[in-house]
mmCIF file of C-alpha atoms in Angstrom:
data_model
loop_
_atom_site.group_PDB
_atom_site.id
_atom_site.type_symbol
_atom_site.label_atom_id
_atom_site.label_comp_id
_atom_site.label_asym_id
_atom_site.label_seq_id
_atom_site.Cartn_x
_atom_site.Cartn_y
_atom_site.Cartn_z
ATOM 1 C CA MET A 1 -36.380 -1.841 58.988
ATOM 2 C CA ALA A 2 -37.293 0.153 56.011
ATOM 3 C CA LYS A 3 -33.633 0.201 54.802
ATOM 4 C CA GLN A 4 -33.883 -3.351 55.449
ATOM 5 C CA HIS A 5 -36.599 -3.631 52.928
ATOM 6 C CA ILE A 6 -34.552 -1.278 51.005
ATOM 7 C CA SER A 7 -31.427 -2.645 50.238
ATOM 8 C CA LEU A 8 -33.560 -6.540 49.489
ATOM 9 C CA SER A 9 -34.889 -5.222 46.669
ATOM 10 C CA LEU A 10 -31.667 -3.344 45.197
ATOM 11 C CA ALA A 11 -30.019 -6.790 45.985
ATOM 12 C CA PHE A 12 -33.261 -7.928 44.298
ATOM 13 C CA LEU A 13 -32.649 -6.235 41.130
ATOM 14 C CA ALA A 14 -29.622 -6.618 40.935
ATOM 15 C CA ALA A 15 -30.088 -9.753 40.153
ATOM 16 C CA ALA A 16 -32.106 -9.680 37.917
ATOM 17 C CA ILE A 17 -29.999 -7.766 36.419
ATOM 18 C CA ILE A 18 -27.329 -10.203 36.573
ATOM 19 C CA ILE A 19 -29.443 -12.951 34.759
ATOM 20 C CA GLN A 20 -31.092 -10.988 32.422
ATOM 21 C CA CYS A 21 -26.973 -9.759 30.545
ATOM 22 C CA ALA A 22 -25.978 -13.689 30.679
ATOM 23 C CA ALA A 23 -28.942 -14.637 29.402
ATOM 24 C CA GLN A 24 -28.728 -11.980 26.262
ATOM 25 C CA ALA A 25 -24.366 -13.765 26.383
ATOM 26 C CA THR A 26 -25.982 -16.622 26.152
ATOM 27 C CA ALA A 27 -28.690 -16.033 23.188
ATOM 28 C CA GLY A 28 -26.314 -14.370 21.299
ATOM 29 C CA ARG A 29 -23.225 -16.814 21.832
ATOM 30 C CA GLU A 30 -25.830 -19.206 19.868
ATOM 31 C CA LEU A 31 -26.410 -17.010 17.498
ATOM 32 C CA GLN A 32 -23.487 -16.419 17.050
ATOM 33 C CA GLU A 33 -22.588 -19.884 16.724
ATOM 34 C CA ALA A 34 -25.469 -20.909 14.663
ATOM 35 C CA ALA A 35 -24.407 -18.961 12.345
ATOM 36 C CA GLY A 36 -20.554 -19.937 12.043
ATOM 37 C CA ALA A 37 -19.669 -17.060 13.349
ATOM 38 C CA THR A 38 -16.929 -18.121 15.642
ATOM 39 C CA LYS A 39 -13.867 -16.102 17.913
ATOM 40 C CA LEU A 40 -10.622 -18.494 16.298
ATOM 41 C CA ALA A 41 -7.415 -18.649 17.876
ATOM 42 C CA PRO A 42 -5.086 -15.606 16.746
ATOM 43 C CA GLU A 43 -2.260 -18.318 15.305
ATOM 44 C CA VAL A 44 -4.855 -18.796 12.689
ATOM 45 C CA GLU A 45 -4.518 -14.727 11.975
ATOM 46 C CA LEU A 46 -0.888 -15.422 12.394
ATOM 47 C CA ILE A 47 -0.587 -18.083 9.686
ATOM 48 C CA LEU A 48 -2.976 -16.054 7.605
ATOM 49 C CA ASN A 49 -0.720 -12.442 8.097
ATOM 50 C CA GLU A 50 2.047 -15.088 7.044
ATOM 51 C CA LEU A 51 1.768 -16.350 3.815
ATOM 52 C CA ILE A 52 0.241 -12.668 2.808
ATOM 53 C CA GLY A 53 3.785 -12.208 2.880
ATOM 54 C CA ILE A 54 5.119 -15.036 1.612
ATOM 55 C CA THR A 55 2.803 -14.903 -1.811
ATOM 56 C CA GLU A 56 3.463 -11.326 -1.551
ATOM 57 C CA ARG A 57 6.966 -12.038 -1.585
ATOM 58 C CA ALA A 58 6.545 -14.465 -4.753
ATOM 59 C CA LYS A 59 4.073 -12.067 -5.959
ATOM 60 C CA GLU A 60 7.388 -9.901 -6.206
ATOM 61 C CA LYS A 61 9.647 -12.315 -8.316
ATOM 62 C CA VAL A 62 7.574 -12.210 -10.222
ATOM 63 C CA SER A 63 9.813 -8.581 -12.296
ATOM 64 C CA PHE A 64 12.223 -10.355 -11.976
ATOM 65 C CA LEU A 65 11.533 -13.116 -14.719
ATOM 66 C CA GLY A 66 10.168 -11.173 -17.410
ATOM 67 C CA GLY A 67 6.785 -10.937 -18.750
ATOM 68 C CA SER A 68 6.490 -14.092 -20.724
ATOM 69 C CA GLN A 69 3.119 -15.152 -21.171
ATOM 70 C CA MET A 70 3.097 -18.195 -18.141
ATOM 71 C CA VAL A 71 4.442 -15.664 -15.574
ATOM 72 C CA GLN A 72 2.004 -13.360 -16.454
ATOM 73 C CA ALA A 73 -0.373 -16.121 -15.285
ATOM 74 C CA CYS A 74 1.620 -16.153 -12.524
ATOM 75 C CA ASP A 75 1.414 -13.158 -11.316
ATOM 76 C CA LYS A 76 -1.915 -12.426 -11.494
ATOM 77 C CA SER A 77 -2.525 -16.383 -9.376
ATOM 78 C CA TYR A 78 -0.442 -14.547 -7.105
ATOM 79 C CA GLY A 79 -2.940 -11.016 -7.279
ATOM 80 C CA SER A 80 -5.237 -13.287 -6.726
ATOM 81 C CA ALA A 81 -4.581 -15.299 -3.475
ATOM 82 C CA LEU A 82 -3.759 -12.294 -1.698
ATOM 83 C CA GLU A 83 -7.498 -11.022 -2.429
ATOM 84 C CA SER A 84 -8.460 -13.993 -0.786
ATOM 85 C CA LEU A 85 -6.100 -14.437 1.643
ATOM 86 C CA ASN A 86 -6.686 -10.922 2.665
ATOM 87 C CA LYS A 87 -9.945 -11.625 2.425
ATOM 88 C CA ALA A 88 -10.217 -14.907 4.207
ATOM 89 C CA LEU A 89 -8.332 -12.106 6.804
ATOM 90 C CA ASN A 90 -10.789 -9.881 7.826
ATOM 91 C CA LEU A 91 -13.768 -12.148 8.182
ATOM 92 C CA VAL A 92 -11.372 -13.815 10.732
ATOM 93 C CA LYS A 93 -10.760 -9.857 11.883
ATOM 94 C CA ALA A 94 -14.792 -9.905 11.991
ATOM 95 C CA ASN A 95 -15.379 -13.610 13.609
ATOM 96 C CA GLY A 96 -16.695 -14.652 10.061
ATOM 97 C CA LYS A 97 -18.283 -17.400 9.347
ATOM 98 C CA LYS A 98 -15.587 -20.654 9.299
ATOM 99 C CA GLU A 99 -17.244 -22.567 6.053
ATOM 100 C CA ASP A 100 -16.034 -18.267 4.356
ATOM 101 C CA ILE A 101 -12.844 -18.596 5.511
ATOM 102 C CA LYS A 102 -12.065 -21.487 5.071
ATOM 103 C CA ALA A 103 -13.560 -21.262 1.154
ATOM 104 C CA SER A 104 -11.072 -18.207 1.131
ATOM 105 C CA ILE A 105 -8.098 -19.853 1.427
ATOM 106 C CA ASP A 106 -9.020 -22.609 -0.906
ATOM 107 C CA ALA A 107 -9.451 -20.060 -3.207
ATOM 108 C CA ALA A 108 -5.464 -18.911 -2.257
ATOM 109 C CA TYR A 109 -4.411 -21.759 -2.733
ATOM 110 C CA ASN A 110 -5.927 -23.049 -5.390
ATOM 111 C CA ALA A 111 -4.437 -20.091 -7.278
ATOM 112 C CA TYR A 112 -0.982 -21.685 -6.084
ATOM 113 C CA GLY A 113 -1.243 -24.351 -8.093
ATOM 114 C CA ASP A 114 -3.104 -22.575 -11.446
ATOM 115 C CA CYS A 115 0.534 -21.001 -11.887
ATOM 116 C CA ASP A 116 2.752 -23.755 -11.108
ATOM 117 C CA MET A 117 -0.405 -25.570 -13.385
ATOM 118 C CA VAL A 118 0.862 -23.010 -16.326
ATOM 119 C CA PHE A 119 4.286 -24.290 -16.422
ATOM 120 C CA ALA A 120 3.579 -27.508 -15.771
ATOM 121 C CA GLU A 121 2.273 -27.996 -18.879
ATOM 122 C CA SER A 122 3.963 -25.979 -21.001
ATOM 123 C CA GLY A 123 6.936 -28.566 -19.775
ATOM 124 C CA ARG A 124 9.697 -26.046 -18.299
ATOM 125 C CA PRO A 125 10.086 -25.977 -14.844
ATOM 126 C CA SER A 126 9.083 -23.615 -12.756
ATOM 127 C CA PRO A 127 11.193 -21.138 -10.110
ATOM 128 C CA PHE A 128 8.627 -20.857 -8.272
ATOM 129 C CA VAL A 129 8.133 -24.658 -6.868
ATOM 130 C CA PRO A 130 9.782 -23.887 -4.170
ATOM 131 C CA SER A 131 7.179 -21.274 -3.241
ATOM 132 C CA ASN A 132 4.454 -22.275 -3.435
ATOM 133 C CA MET A 133 4.763 -25.688 -1.597
ATOM 134 C CA ASN A 134 6.224 -23.256 1.802
ATOM 135 C CA LEU A 135 3.031 -21.536 0.447
ATOM 136 C CA LYS A 136 0.641 -25.006 0.317
ATOM 137 C CA ALA A 137 2.055 -26.021 3.232
ATOM 138 C CA LEU A 138 1.398 -23.498 5.193
ATOM 139 C CA VAL A 139 -2.389 -23.233 4.021
ATOM 140 C CA ALA A 140 -1.966 -26.687 4.977
ATOM 141 C CA VAL A 141 -0.728 -26.131 8.828
ATOM 142 C CA PHE A 142 -4.109 -23.086 8.452
ATOM 143 C CA MET A 143 -7.158 -25.941 7.885
ATOM 144 C CA ASP A 144 -4.861 -28.276 10.519
ATOM 145 C CA VAL A 145 -5.653 -25.415 13.312
ATOM 146 C CA GLU A 146 -9.304 -24.222 12.433
ATOM 147 C CA LYS A 147 -10.112 -27.516 11.488
ATOM 148 C CA LYS A 148 -9.335 -28.809 15.918
ATOM 149 C CA GLN A 149 -11.011 -25.301 17.140
ATOM 150 C CA ALA A 150 -13.989 -26.446 14.959
#
């Protein structure tokens, strides 16, 4: 009888520990969600890596196009976009707030537009338009994936 009593006590203790762990996990998840930090799908990270790669290749083109003021402005824009994209990628990996990730992506999107605007204001066609169009389309895909997860 004493062995059965000990077994029931252990079973009771195990059940209490499981319930406590489940409650802590639920509370932790609720806190993350309240803070806006939720795990994004792996597609988001893949898209960010692709954006970074395309932006790096576009930035590499800059050195082949000379040192005009417009080209230098695009070089600066691509550098800014890369900083924003890397920040967004780090936030995604760290389960950062979706608002912060979106702000970083918006900053990269605006940097691509800044590059196009410099050429538009000069009346000259931008050699970066095809790259920037692809980048902006990929940002739109990112936003769509992120929105579907919300």
